[in-house]
Amino acid sequence: MNSCSLFEVDGQMKLADRIGAVASAAADYPWLGDLTAENILRWIKLELGDLLREGEPPEPPEYGRQHCLAQPLSPILHVVSGNTPHAALQSLIRGIIVGAKNRIKLPQGGLPEVDEFALRLPPALRPELAVQLDPSWARDAEAVVVYGSDETVREFSQRLLPTQRLLAHGHRISFGLIRGSYDQMVVDGAARDVFVFDQLGCLSPQFYYVAGDSEGFASLLAKHLGELCLAGPATRRGYEIAAALRGCREEWKFRAATEPGVVVWESTGTLDWVVIHDPGSAPAANPLHRTIFVKPMPSELESAVAPIRPQISTIGLHPVNLESVRQAIRLGAQRVCRIGQMQNPPLTWHHDGWPTLASLVRYVDIEGMG
Amino acid sequence: MIGSLETEILRFLSEPSDDKFEPLALTVFEHQRRKNPVYASYCEFLGTPQRIASWKDIPGVPQQAFKHAELRSFPIEQTRAEFRTSGTTGEGYGKHFFQSLRLYETAVQRCWDFFQLPRHNFVALLQHPDDAPFSSLCRMGGFLTDFQRECFFITRNGCLEIDRLKDRLSDREKPLTLFGTALAFLNLMEQAPNLRVELPPGSIAMETGGFKGSGRDVAKRELYDRLCGQFGITTDSLWNEYGMTELSSQFYSYGLNRPHRAPPWMKFLIIDPNTNEEAPSGERGLLRIFDLANLWSVLAIQTQDLAIAQADGGFLLRGRDPGALPRGCSRAMDELLQLVRG
């Protein structure tokens, strides 16, 4: 934590008003987390110091032997993917809180939740939204936040100047480690982590490594996931997605028929969900949409996940203790949490390893004052 | 028994008759279920009855299965040939084993007869089969050229022999049959951008294989426009072969937006990926192929290619557009594995 201060920006609403507006707009979106004014203030304080003093007293706070101000990078261009509205709204909220002007390049199919959320904001805080990117948006942006495939990230990074800050959220993989005995709560949590957002979020687990009876865990997971999907079945999949899901299922059913240890549990007559027990240790290709692999805990876990280390986001753990946390950090985790909480990061989490507000400001050091 | 079954299929290939397809397909299925333990296990797993009534009920093995198992319907020690898939998806390659290539060769020849495709002055943008012994496509080229080395224009090391090819194309006396992968044609156009020839009337170009695994993509219309411009032929003289290492026969189409059609010993179903049942007429779905010439492995293959059945008995390929898949910030592992394996 440092002691920088976020000062008022000309023509921009005051910080307290922005916080109030965000908290009010977010009240109807519980899946965004606990975005109360109090929590937002705590978050700001944690990342940027004593911001309650915005403009008062007039001189900037001391920072070591100088004074320091935090100013928003503005405008911010948010390039968001079509998977879930979650990341798009989180990114917008961060931009609003630091005091930036926000522009959002939406995916081709649009994101109605973003439009709705924007309308809940006071006009002065509303982002500009567009499906087609106006080149001037990329040119004028002081910061560009990109969510999407590595190709999308690469494309945008090539358009930017070195002076523009790029916050790239490319492909990520999350998974879980069940290292000890577990109860129904753990299995239910593991199922919920797969179920939420149709498994399309960067925090969605793609596989679980299980110590002990991995097949037994897979069987229980199938039961819980099946029950969740009964309550919230997936909509009929588009052809391309359905083809990928069907291809994966039939391939693994063939393997289940011909390879020892491979077992498949699936929704009947639909593509709602599938649990695949794979005795192999290497991560397998996963078409997502509630496709989850369960694997025995490898004796050489670090080697098994080494190929995906740069992409690892969250590792869900059971149990969470010093030993398991140390192991997850060694594997390359950027976030470690309990199984069942993989989709619920706290407001203050470091998305892809960065501070989420402090990454959207520039620090102005002021020497020679007073 | 097996000899007579092969003979029976060979006879069908030469004298096809629609009413004989089903009984022959069911005989082949029963034979494969008896002789192919991997396939037998799969049928057992699916709960397929020992006796089925229709060729449509024959279980299709996922194409990917050839990467995981050896699907032989004959004793391993009698293996006489092996073709391999390219392995471009990063999960190793699939293997297709043969006790004999008689059926394979006959299917290739009869297929070209069926579609009245010319075989004169063959120019194969392929390696000679001796240089690529595991390539089914090169072997196919071999059968169509009597294995004459001068018909092949890609070296053992994969280089296009541009100068020799230019010489060959400069012979304007007789129609030519150009045959190669779409990628080979693309390489030719890039390596010899100024090459412009007017191929004699009756010439055709046959492309196949797409751009899978090459990291490049060119729309079919663009490829055809460029081929027409470079070789002075019309779009209707451009053919596409749709085949795969896991099959012994191929589908063909010509021009743009025309359906692929099968020879009489192949049939297909369009499978709704959501239900895994036959799709309603006119709906898009996954292509399941039944090939009588696939006696030595399995007759029915479930592909991952999307298609729509046409009233004339063919199908229009409506392949997956990877860009249409909203992958978002979750990394699709298949992409990653490709990346890791470079």
XYZ file of C-alpha atoms in Angstrom:
712
model
C 0.000 0.000 0.000
C 1.223 3.488 -0.704
C -0.034 6.886 0.310
C -0.867 8.359 -3.079
C -4.105 10.227 -3.510
C -6.575 10.195 -6.334
C -7.419 13.800 -7.003
C -10.462 15.278 -8.562
C -10.436 15.445 -12.340
C -11.750 18.492 -14.149
C -15.301 18.010 -15.318
C -15.561 14.627 -13.662
C -17.908 13.694 -10.859
C -16.339 13.641 -7.424
C -15.046 10.327 -6.175
C -17.722 9.984 -3.514
C -20.438 10.534 -6.122
C -18.846 8.022 -8.470
C -18.681 5.440 -5.715
C -22.292 6.049 -4.836
C -23.375 5.772 -8.467
C -21.481 2.514 -9.006
C -22.796 0.987 -5.793
C -26.325 1.961 -6.726
C -26.088 0.616 -10.290
C -24.427 -2.619 -9.125
C -27.052 -3.340 -6.478
C -29.119 -5.366 -8.962
C -26.121 -7.400 -10.126
C -25.198 -9.663 -7.218
C -22.884 -11.671 -9.443
C -20.613 -8.639 -9.618
C -19.731 -9.142 -5.964
C -20.384 -7.092 -2.892
C -20.064 -3.645 -4.473
C -21.286 -1.501 -1.606
C -19.944 2.022 -1.175
C -18.127 0.904 1.946
C -16.428 -1.988 0.180
C -15.446 0.174 -2.743
C -13.846 2.678 -0.408
C -11.915 -0.111 1.278
C -10.740 -1.332 -2.082
C -9.548 2.124 -3.123
C -7.788 2.616 0.167
C -6.033 -0.714 -0.224
C -4.706 0.026 -3.680
C -4.327 3.783 -3.764
C -4.148 4.923 -0.191
C -6.121 7.659 1.519
C -8.510 8.749 -1.205
C -11.136 10.102 1.118
C -9.037 13.258 1.168
C -9.748 13.961 -2.471
C -8.960 17.655 -2.858
C -9.022 18.241 0.875
C -6.605 19.487 2.102
C -5.510 21.036 -1.207
C -1.893 19.912 -1.140
C -1.080 16.429 -2.362
C -0.143 13.806 0.198
C 3.444 13.092 1.028
C 5.064 10.077 -0.546
C 8.537 9.445 0.806
C 10.510 12.649 0.281
C 8.118 13.999 -2.336
C 4.417 14.423 -2.777
C 2.383 12.261 -5.090
C -0.892 12.287 -6.986
C -2.633 9.446 -8.763
C -4.396 10.547 -11.909
C -6.595 8.355 -14.088
C -5.380 7.168 -17.434
C -8.145 8.561 -19.578
C -9.850 7.745 -21.795
C -9.752 3.988 -21.268
C -10.709 1.686 -24.108
C -12.176 -1.615 -22.913
C -12.228 -4.353 -25.545
C -14.446 -7.077 -24.134
C -15.227 -10.637 -25.177
C -18.615 -12.198 -25.715
C -18.267 -14.923 -23.124
C -19.724 -13.316 -20.046
C -20.700 -9.731 -19.174
C -18.854 -10.151 -15.893
C -15.399 -9.081 -17.033
C -16.808 -6.214 -19.104
C -18.676 -4.689 -16.163
C -15.776 -5.219 -13.775
C -13.486 -3.391 -16.161
C -15.938 -0.535 -16.630
C -16.434 -0.156 -12.882
C -12.687 0.056 -12.315
C -12.449 2.776 -14.964
C -15.292 4.755 -13.424
C -13.825 4.533 -9.942
C -10.429 5.907 -10.957
C -12.217 8.745 -12.737
C -11.538 7.864 -16.354
C -13.711 8.409 -19.383
C -14.659 4.929 -20.619
C -15.243 3.534 -24.076
C -16.242 -0.069 -24.605
C -15.788 -2.034 -27.793
C -18.450 -4.734 -27.509
C -18.300 -8.151 -29.187
C -20.200 -8.680 -32.442
C -23.193 -10.155 -30.667
C -23.308 -7.257 -28.189
C -23.666 -7.624 -24.415
C -27.128 -6.500 -23.285
C -26.077 -6.502 -19.622
C -23.514 -3.797 -20.373
C -26.124 -1.630 -22.100
C -28.488 -2.096 -19.173
C -25.828 -1.342 -16.590
C -24.766 1.801 -18.449
C -28.328 3.119 -18.325
C -28.329 2.750 -14.553
C -25.401 5.156 -14.296
C -25.724 8.954 -14.222
C -25.211 10.329 -17.749
C -21.823 11.801 -16.802
C -20.474 8.340 -15.996
C -21.967 6.410 -18.875
C -19.461 4.757 -21.157
C -19.525 5.105 -24.904
C -20.441 1.751 -26.433
C -19.827 0.417 -29.932
C -19.661 -2.925 -31.677
C -17.470 -1.519 -34.459
C -14.284 0.018 -33.174
C -13.759 3.641 -34.099
C -10.006 3.853 -34.854
C -9.824 7.113 -32.912
C -10.796 5.209 -29.753
C -7.641 3.131 -29.946
C -5.558 6.128 -30.952
C -6.779 8.386 -28.130
C -6.835 5.831 -25.328
C -4.287 6.253 -22.551
C -5.033 2.708 -21.434
C -6.459 -0.226 -23.343
C -7.917 -3.207 -21.490
C -8.374 -6.218 -23.761
C -10.267 -9.402 -22.945
C -10.328 -12.239 -25.424
C -8.263 -14.695 -27.340
C -4.520 -14.353 -27.591
C -5.072 -13.384 -31.238
C -7.307 -10.472 -30.213
C -4.760 -9.331 -27.649
C -1.961 -9.571 -30.205
C -3.968 -7.621 -32.748
C -4.578 -4.751 -30.349
C -1.071 -4.686 -28.982
C 0.216 -4.151 -32.513
C -1.987 -1.079 -32.939
C -0.804 0.690 -29.811
C 2.020 3.080 -29.143
C 4.548 2.249 -26.440
C 3.175 5.188 -24.457
C -0.273 3.596 -24.241
C -0.768 1.175 -21.387
C -2.050 -2.237 -22.421
C -3.733 -4.466 -19.870
C -4.102 -7.751 -21.693
C -6.352 -10.475 -20.360
C -5.750 -13.276 -22.831
C -6.550 -16.952 -22.497
C -6.387 -18.375 -19.009
C -6.821 -21.796 -17.474
C -8.101 -22.525 -14.000
C -8.268 -25.879 -12.275
C -8.707 -27.485 -8.888
C -6.641 -29.699 -6.590
C -8.500 -32.055 -4.241
C -5.667 -33.106 -1.996
C -7.451 -34.761 0.877
C -10.698 -36.309 2.046
C -13.747 -34.327 1.047
C -17.425 -34.089 1.877
C -20.551 -33.305 -0.120
C -19.986 -29.563 0.330
C -16.690 -29.775 -1.518
C -18.211 -31.784 -4.360
C -21.107 -29.376 -4.583
C -18.706 -26.435 -4.658
C -16.679 -28.107 -7.388
C -19.857 -28.587 -9.428
C -20.913 -24.962 -8.921
C -17.523 -23.699 -10.057
C -18.040 -25.576 -13.337
C -21.699 -24.604 -13.670
C -21.431 -20.819 -13.270
C -21.178 -18.751 -16.486
C -21.456 -21.981 -18.497
C -17.771 -22.523 -17.624
C -16.703 -19.740 -19.981
C -14.990 -17.478 -17.470
C -11.249 -17.364 -16.972
C -11.841 -18.546 -13.403
C -13.871 -21.575 -14.493
C -12.113 -24.842 -13.698
C -11.309 -27.034 -16.672
C -10.145 -30.053 -14.670
C -9.689 -31.344 -11.156
C -6.741 -33.367 -9.931
C -7.894 -35.649 -7.127
C -5.751 -37.536 -4.614
C -7.133 -40.957 -3.774
C -10.299 -42.220 -5.416
C -10.523 -39.833 -8.368
C -13.166 -41.922 -10.119
C -15.348 -41.821 -7.014
C -15.014 -38.040 -6.922
C -15.908 -37.841 -10.621
C -19.019 -39.902 -10.056
C -20.179 -37.624 -7.231
C -19.317 -34.533 -9.246
C -21.478 -35.849 -12.096
C -24.401 -36.294 -9.719
C -24.107 -32.740 -8.349
C -23.497 -31.153 -11.749
C -26.480 -33.035 -13.158
C -28.679 -31.694 -10.379
C -27.488 -28.131 -10.920
C -28.109 -28.408 -14.643
C -31.594 -29.767 -14.076
C -32.363 -26.526 -12.272
C -30.544 -24.403 -14.869
C -30.298 -26.259 -18.162
C -28.217 -24.767 -20.931
C -29.975 -23.239 -23.886
C -29.730 -25.183 -27.131
C -26.158 -24.813 -28.337
C -25.277 -23.282 -31.689
C -24.057 -25.704 -34.337
C -20.363 -24.965 -34.039
C -20.336 -25.237 -30.283
C -22.586 -28.290 -30.325
C -20.306 -29.941 -32.880
C -17.261 -29.348 -30.688
C -19.072 -30.680 -27.613
C -20.442 -33.713 -29.424
C -17.024 -34.457 -30.924
C -15.398 -34.344 -27.501
C -18.053 -36.579 -25.922
C -17.989 -39.211 -28.623
C -14.209 -39.311 -28.621
C -14.107 -39.836 -24.864
C -16.924 -42.362 -24.970
C -14.892 -44.318 -27.477
C -11.939 -44.101 -25.107
C -14.148 -45.164 -22.221
C -15.095 -48.234 -24.239
C -11.523 -49.133 -25.072
C -9.181 -47.753 -22.389
C -9.082 -48.796 -18.746
C -9.857 -46.041 -16.281
C -11.671 -43.729 -18.685
C -15.279 -43.163 -17.583
C -17.838 -40.708 -18.971
C -20.943 -39.393 -17.211
C -23.168 -37.174 -19.341
C -26.549 -35.493 -19.496
C -29.025 -37.676 -21.338
C -30.252 -36.436 -24.694
C -28.730 -32.979 -24.259
C -25.333 -31.336 -24.247
C -25.909 -29.789 -20.815
C -22.916 -31.302 -19.049
C -20.327 -34.062 -19.115
C -17.835 -35.339 -16.553
C -14.879 -37.303 -17.898
C -12.583 -39.367 -15.693
C -9.242 -39.515 -17.460
C -6.427 -41.476 -15.825
C -3.863 -39.531 -17.852
C -2.043 -36.724 -16.078
C -1.691 -34.185 -18.905
C -4.396 -31.522 -19.267
C -6.719 -32.489 -22.125
C -8.379 -30.385 -24.811
C -11.578 -28.984 -23.338
C -14.424 -27.449 -25.363
C -15.861 -25.983 -22.094
C -19.641 -25.413 -21.688
C -19.716 -27.656 -18.602
C -17.193 -30.203 -19.781
C -15.042 -31.144 -16.821
C -12.177 -33.604 -16.559
C -11.282 -35.394 -13.337
C -7.805 -36.891 -13.116
C -5.808 -38.720 -10.491
C -3.308 -36.465 -8.712
C -0.048 -36.954 -10.653
C 3.056 -37.872 -8.736
C 4.888 -35.158 -10.701
C 2.272 -32.423 -10.567
C 4.602 -29.590 -11.562
C 5.689 -31.437 -14.700
C 2.100 -32.274 -15.574
C 0.961 -28.643 -15.592
C 4.219 -27.137 -16.843
C 2.904 -26.786 -20.440
C 0.058 -24.539 -19.250
C 1.958 -22.670 -16.528
C 1.959 -19.274 -18.322
C -1.824 -19.434 -18.697
C -2.735 -20.522 -15.176
C -5.171 -18.185 -13.453
C -6.930 -19.650 -10.419
C -6.198 -22.883 -8.610
C -9.038 -24.042 -6.397
C -7.883 -26.016 -3.375
C -9.224 -28.522 -0.929
C -8.146 -28.230 1.763
C -6.665 -24.747 1.893
C -3.622 -24.884 4.123
C -0.053 -23.674 4.030
C 1.166 -26.746 2.241
C -1.472 -26.679 -0.491
C -1.093 -22.924 -0.981
C 2.673 -23.282 -1.328
C 2.150 -25.991 -3.903
C -0.325 -23.880 -5.901
C 2.070 -20.929 -5.917
C 4.872 -23.192 -7.137
C 2.623 -24.336 -9.963
C 2.171 -20.734 -11.131
C -1.216 -19.772 -9.667
C -2.192 -16.108 -9.756
C -5.065 -16.728 -7.422
C -5.662 -19.489 -4.887
C -9.007 -20.121 -3.241
C -11.305 -22.758 -1.799
C -13.060 -25.145 -4.151
C -16.532 -23.668 -4.542
C -15.237 -20.091 -4.525
C -13.385 -20.130 -7.815
C -15.980 -17.907 -9.469
C -16.247 -15.489 -6.553
C -13.073 -13.449 -6.356
C -13.142 -10.627 -3.821
C -13.385 -7.076 -5.047
C -9.762 -6.556 -4.153
C -8.336 -9.461 -6.147
C -5.413 -8.896 -8.453
C -6.898 -9.793 -11.811
C -4.246 -11.752 -13.709
C -1.772 -10.725 -11.062
C -2.164 -6.927 -11.272
C -3.760 -4.384 -8.957
C -6.950 -3.519 -10.749
C -7.222 0.181 -9.892
C -3.557 1.081 -9.570
C -2.995 -0.271 -13.089
C -5.369 2.368 -14.453
C -3.667 5.437 -13.033
C -0.449 7.322 -13.530
C 1.454 8.564 -10.550
C 2.544 12.170 -10.568
C 5.499 12.867 -8.287
C 5.733 16.440 -7.036
C 8.963 17.658 -5.531
C 9.831 20.977 -3.934
C 6.449 21.636 -2.314
C 6.420 22.985 1.214
C -14.844 -65.690 -45.584
C -12.805 -62.485 -45.595
C -11.551 -63.146 -49.108
C -15.076 -63.604 -50.360
C -16.260 -60.460 -48.586
C -13.495 -58.450 -50.183
C -14.420 -59.980 -53.539
C -18.055 -59.127 -52.963
C -17.219 -55.503 -52.238
C -14.890 -55.339 -55.226
C -17.767 -56.619 -57.338
C -20.058 -53.960 -55.878
C -17.514 -51.270 -56.689
C -17.475 -52.409 -60.303
C -21.199 -53.150 -60.592
C -22.945 -51.079 -57.956
C -26.597 -51.629 -57.255
C -28.497 -49.646 -54.690
C -30.507 -52.555 -53.317
C -27.330 -54.474 -52.513
C -25.779 -51.693 -50.430
C -27.661 -52.392 -47.248
C -27.179 -56.177 -47.045
C -23.515 -55.773 -47.881
C -23.079 -52.983 -45.327
C -24.701 -55.100 -42.625
C -22.485 -58.066 -43.517
C -19.403 -55.878 -43.305
C -20.586 -54.486 -39.969
C -21.100 -57.954 -38.510
C -17.726 -59.058 -39.819
C -15.978 -56.031 -38.332
C -17.703 -56.475 -35.013
C -16.475 -60.063 -34.933
C -12.929 -59.433 -36.077
C -12.169 -56.014 -34.654
C -11.994 -56.203 -30.843
C -11.724 -52.444 -30.408
C -14.827 -51.855 -32.492
C -16.599 -54.703 -30.709
C -15.890 -53.027 -27.367
C -17.255 -49.739 -28.669
C -20.457 -51.367 -29.958
C -20.840 -53.153 -26.645
C -20.344 -49.870 -24.791
C -23.025 -48.212 -26.906
C -25.388 -51.133 -26.389
C -25.683 -51.830 -30.105
C -27.684 -55.043 -30.710
C -25.907 -57.943 -32.372
C -28.366 -57.756 -35.253
C -29.378 -54.416 -36.682
C -31.899 -53.727 -39.415
C -30.475 -50.785 -41.279
C -27.122 -49.429 -42.401
C -28.152 -46.243 -40.599
C -27.877 -48.075 -37.272
C -24.232 -49.040 -37.761
C -22.302 -47.200 -35.037
C -19.909 -44.625 -36.422
C -16.503 -44.533 -34.795
C -15.332 -40.987 -34.016
C -12.646 -39.948 -36.462
C -10.398 -39.152 -33.500
C -10.536 -42.815 -32.465
C -7.857 -43.569 -35.036
C -5.485 -41.543 -32.859
C -6.206 -43.568 -29.771
C -6.613 -47.137 -30.949
C -5.645 -49.547 -33.700
C -8.878 -50.303 -35.512
C -7.965 -53.460 -37.398
C -10.498 -55.970 -38.668
C -7.816 -58.522 -39.452
C -4.868 -60.094 -37.608
C -2.093 -57.613 -36.855
C 0.578 -59.789 -38.496
C -1.261 -59.525 -41.813
C -0.866 -55.726 -41.956
C 0.349 -54.770 -45.427
C -0.079 -50.970 -45.397
C -0.471 -48.139 -42.950
C -1.585 -44.578 -43.627
C -1.230 -41.812 -41.076
C -3.062 -38.563 -40.504
C -1.056 -35.362 -40.467
C -1.224 -34.905 -36.706
C -1.910 -31.201 -37.089
C -4.164 -30.972 -34.068
C -1.272 -31.619 -31.719
C -2.527 -34.916 -30.333
C -0.363 -37.238 -32.389
C -1.444 -38.882 -35.599
C -4.141 -41.377 -36.446
C -3.289 -44.665 -38.105
C -5.309 -46.569 -40.685
C -4.169 -50.157 -41.321
C -4.852 -52.328 -44.365
C -4.543 -56.011 -44.997
C -4.531 -55.229 -48.683
C -4.789 -52.108 -50.823
C -6.879 -53.785 -53.530
C -10.093 -52.228 -52.272
C -8.444 -48.869 -51.733
C -7.010 -48.785 -55.241
C -10.202 -50.004 -56.845
C -12.254 -47.429 -54.932
C -9.966 -44.640 -56.157
C -10.125 -45.814 -59.769
C -13.871 -46.519 -59.815
C -14.553 -43.195 -58.109
C -12.734 -41.297 -60.847
C -14.613 -43.375 -63.409
C -17.911 -42.663 -61.687
C -17.349 -38.906 -61.774
C -15.823 -39.127 -65.261
C -12.683 -37.408 -64.100
C -9.832 -37.247 -66.594
C -6.554 -38.969 -65.780
C -4.535 -37.846 -68.764
C -1.277 -35.912 -68.286
C -1.421 -36.046 -64.566
C 0.412 -33.285 -62.706
C 0.479 -34.174 -59.027
C 1.492 -31.431 -56.623
C 2.337 -34.238 -54.247
C 5.283 -36.279 -53.136
C 5.791 -39.601 -54.865
C 4.354 -42.376 -52.655
C 7.844 -43.846 -52.214
C 8.848 -40.562 -50.563
C 5.745 -40.394 -48.364
C 4.844 -44.016 -47.613
C 2.291 -43.151 -44.915
C 0.334 -40.630 -46.990
C -2.950 -41.987 -48.333
C -3.234 -38.997 -50.661
C 0.160 -39.655 -52.237
C -0.753 -43.323 -52.635
C -3.943 -42.245 -54.320
C -1.861 -40.109 -56.675
C 0.278 -43.179 -57.279
C -2.702 -45.280 -58.292
C -3.902 -42.582 -60.651
C -0.498 -42.234 -62.349
C 0.781 -45.790 -62.350
C 3.372 -44.460 -59.918
C 5.257 -42.623 -62.675
C 7.744 -40.437 -60.818
C 7.725 -37.692 -63.456
C 4.085 -36.976 -62.588
C 5.000 -35.827 -59.037
C 6.291 -32.311 -58.428
C 7.066 -32.157 -54.731
C 10.397 -33.520 -53.595
C 11.061 -35.892 -50.754
C 11.951 -32.788 -48.686
C 8.667 -31.095 -49.460
C 9.947 -28.576 -52.039
C 7.883 -27.672 -55.054
C 9.844 -28.261 -58.270
C 8.857 -25.000 -59.891
C 11.073 -25.111 -62.979
C 10.131 -28.661 -63.889
C 6.504 -27.788 -63.285
C 6.698 -24.737 -65.553
C 8.136 -26.925 -68.299
C 5.334 -29.393 -67.861
C 2.661 -26.708 -67.890
C 4.094 -25.193 -71.057
C 3.024 -28.278 -72.995
C -0.239 -26.970 -74.401
C -0.985 -29.894 -76.697
C -3.056 -32.073 -74.396
C -5.378 -31.364 -71.475
C -3.805 -31.642 -68.048
C -5.105 -32.909 -64.745
C -3.606 -30.924 -61.869
C -4.011 -32.625 -58.532
C -2.787 -31.426 -55.153
C -3.592 -30.047 -51.768
C -5.040 -26.544 -51.509
C -1.879 -25.622 -49.636
C 0.318 -26.871 -52.475
C -1.652 -24.767 -54.967
C -1.289 -21.767 -52.672
C 2.454 -22.339 -52.409
C 2.680 -22.611 -56.173
C 0.876 -19.297 -56.636
C 3.126 -17.626 -54.088
C 6.364 -19.073 -55.413
C 5.489 -18.361 -59.031
C 3.223 -15.304 -58.821
C 3.824 -14.397 -62.451
C 3.061 -17.848 -63.759
C 0.169 -17.534 -66.210
C -0.752 -20.420 -68.462
C -3.761 -21.199 -70.605
C -4.346 -24.875 -69.979
C -5.845 -26.682 -72.976
C -9.613 -27.268 -72.971
C -10.564 -30.347 -70.970
C -7.981 -29.618 -68.275
C -9.038 -29.685 -64.657
C -7.505 -28.841 -61.288
C -8.408 -30.972 -58.284
C -7.690 -29.560 -54.849
C -8.095 -31.236 -51.509
C -7.202 -31.017 -47.867
C -7.787 -27.374 -47.047
C -5.229 -25.495 -44.999
C -5.457 -27.504 -41.803
C -2.546 -27.000 -39.484
C -0.763 -24.575 -41.798
C -1.745 -21.479 -39.853
C -3.027 -20.016 -43.149
C -6.441 -19.645 -44.539
C -7.788 -18.510 -47.874
C -11.458 -18.444 -48.703
C -12.414 -21.030 -51.283
C -13.742 -18.376 -53.636
C -10.467 -16.472 -53.471
C -8.450 -19.636 -54.057
C -10.609 -20.530 -57.051
C -10.414 -17.013 -58.499
C -6.658 -17.169 -58.299
C -6.497 -20.657 -59.796
C -8.735 -19.612 -62.663
C -6.574 -16.566 -63.304
C -3.336 -18.496 -63.159
C -4.343 -21.505 -65.251
C -6.881 -20.005 -67.616
C -9.645 -22.417 -66.686
C -13.207 -21.862 -65.561
C -14.484 -22.354 -62.020
C -16.401 -25.417 -63.156
C -13.111 -27.052 -64.099
C -12.010 -26.811 -60.489
C -12.806 -29.851 -58.399
C -12.608 -30.573 -54.726
C -11.947 -33.968 -53.241
C -13.284 -34.460 -49.716
C -11.624 -37.428 -48.134
C -9.691 -38.427 -45.098
C -7.015 -40.890 -44.125
C -9.557 -42.842 -42.102
C -11.613 -43.634 -45.226
C -10.907 -45.624 -48.383
C -13.166 -43.645 -50.719
C -13.788 -39.984 -51.386
C -16.521 -37.467 -52.138
C -16.187 -34.988 -55.007
C -17.641 -31.635 -56.009
C -16.843 -29.092 -58.688
C -17.152 -25.333 -58.935
C -18.357 -23.188 -56.097
C -21.319 -23.867 -53.819
C -22.054 -27.213 -55.412
C -22.651 -30.253 -53.237
C -20.204 -33.066 -52.714
C -21.431 -36.334 -54.084
C -20.582 -39.896 -53.195
C -19.889 -42.939 -55.333
C -22.552 -45.659 -54.942
C -20.610 -47.566 -52.286
C -20.654 -44.616 -49.887
C -23.539 -43.147 -47.959
C -23.789 -40.497 -45.306
C -26.057 -39.233 -42.560
C -26.327 -35.754 -41.095
C -26.327 -36.007 -37.304
C -27.765 -33.281 -35.078
C -24.893 -32.600 -32.656
C -27.324 -31.595 -29.921
C -29.193 -34.899 -29.898
C -26.789 -37.279 -31.675
C -29.766 -38.395 -33.795
C -30.280 -37.966 -37.533
C -30.948 -34.286 -38.214
C -34.214 -33.188 -39.810
C -34.018 -32.702 -43.553
C -32.281 -29.465 -44.511
C -30.709 -28.971 -41.087
C -27.014 -28.552 -40.517
C -25.273 -31.344 -38.648
C -22.259 -33.565 -38.325
C -21.342 -35.785 -41.224
C -21.356 -39.539 -40.552
C -19.877 -41.502 -43.416
C -20.419 -45.139 -44.427
C -17.802 -46.499 -46.824
C -18.041 -50.117 -47.985
C -14.399 -50.006 -49.086
C -13.342 -49.522 -45.467
C -13.440 -53.274 -44.928
C -10.109 -53.432 -43.090
C -10.948 -50.956 -40.326
C -14.506 -49.750 -39.707
C -17.215 -48.995 -42.209
C -18.801 -46.028 -40.407
C -16.873 -42.914 -39.366
C -18.296 -40.026 -37.387
C -16.548 -36.852 -38.543
C -16.497 -33.443 -36.879
C -17.384 -31.699 -40.150
C -20.674 -29.866 -40.449
C -22.762 -30.337 -43.572
C -26.292 -29.992 -44.958
C -27.867 -32.765 -47.020
C -29.078 -31.802 -50.484
C -32.066 -33.095 -52.371
C -29.860 -34.557 -55.093
C -28.240 -36.933 -52.628
C -25.104 -34.887 -51.998
C -24.143 -32.576 -49.164
C -22.848 -29.056 -48.785
C -19.967 -28.725 -46.357
C -20.595 -26.055 -43.773
C -17.422 -26.396 -41.811
C -16.648 -24.909 -38.493
C -15.478 -21.371 -38.407
C -13.058 -21.242 -35.474
C -13.594 -17.503 -35.265
C -17.267 -18.076 -34.577
C -16.551 -19.874 -31.341
C -16.731 -17.455 -28.437
C -13.802 -18.785 -26.490
C -13.335 -15.692 -24.373
C -10.785 -15.585 -21.664
C -10.897 -19.286 -20.917
C -8.200 -20.878 -22.924
C -9.432 -23.645 -25.135
C -6.934 -26.361 -24.455
C -6.718 -27.511 -28.033
C -5.341 -24.130 -29.061
C -2.940 -24.209 -26.192
C -1.644 -27.656 -26.978
C -0.992 -26.565 -30.529
C 0.917 -23.599 -29.205
C 2.958 -25.652 -26.792
C 3.913 -28.166 -29.434
C 4.867 -25.361 -31.723
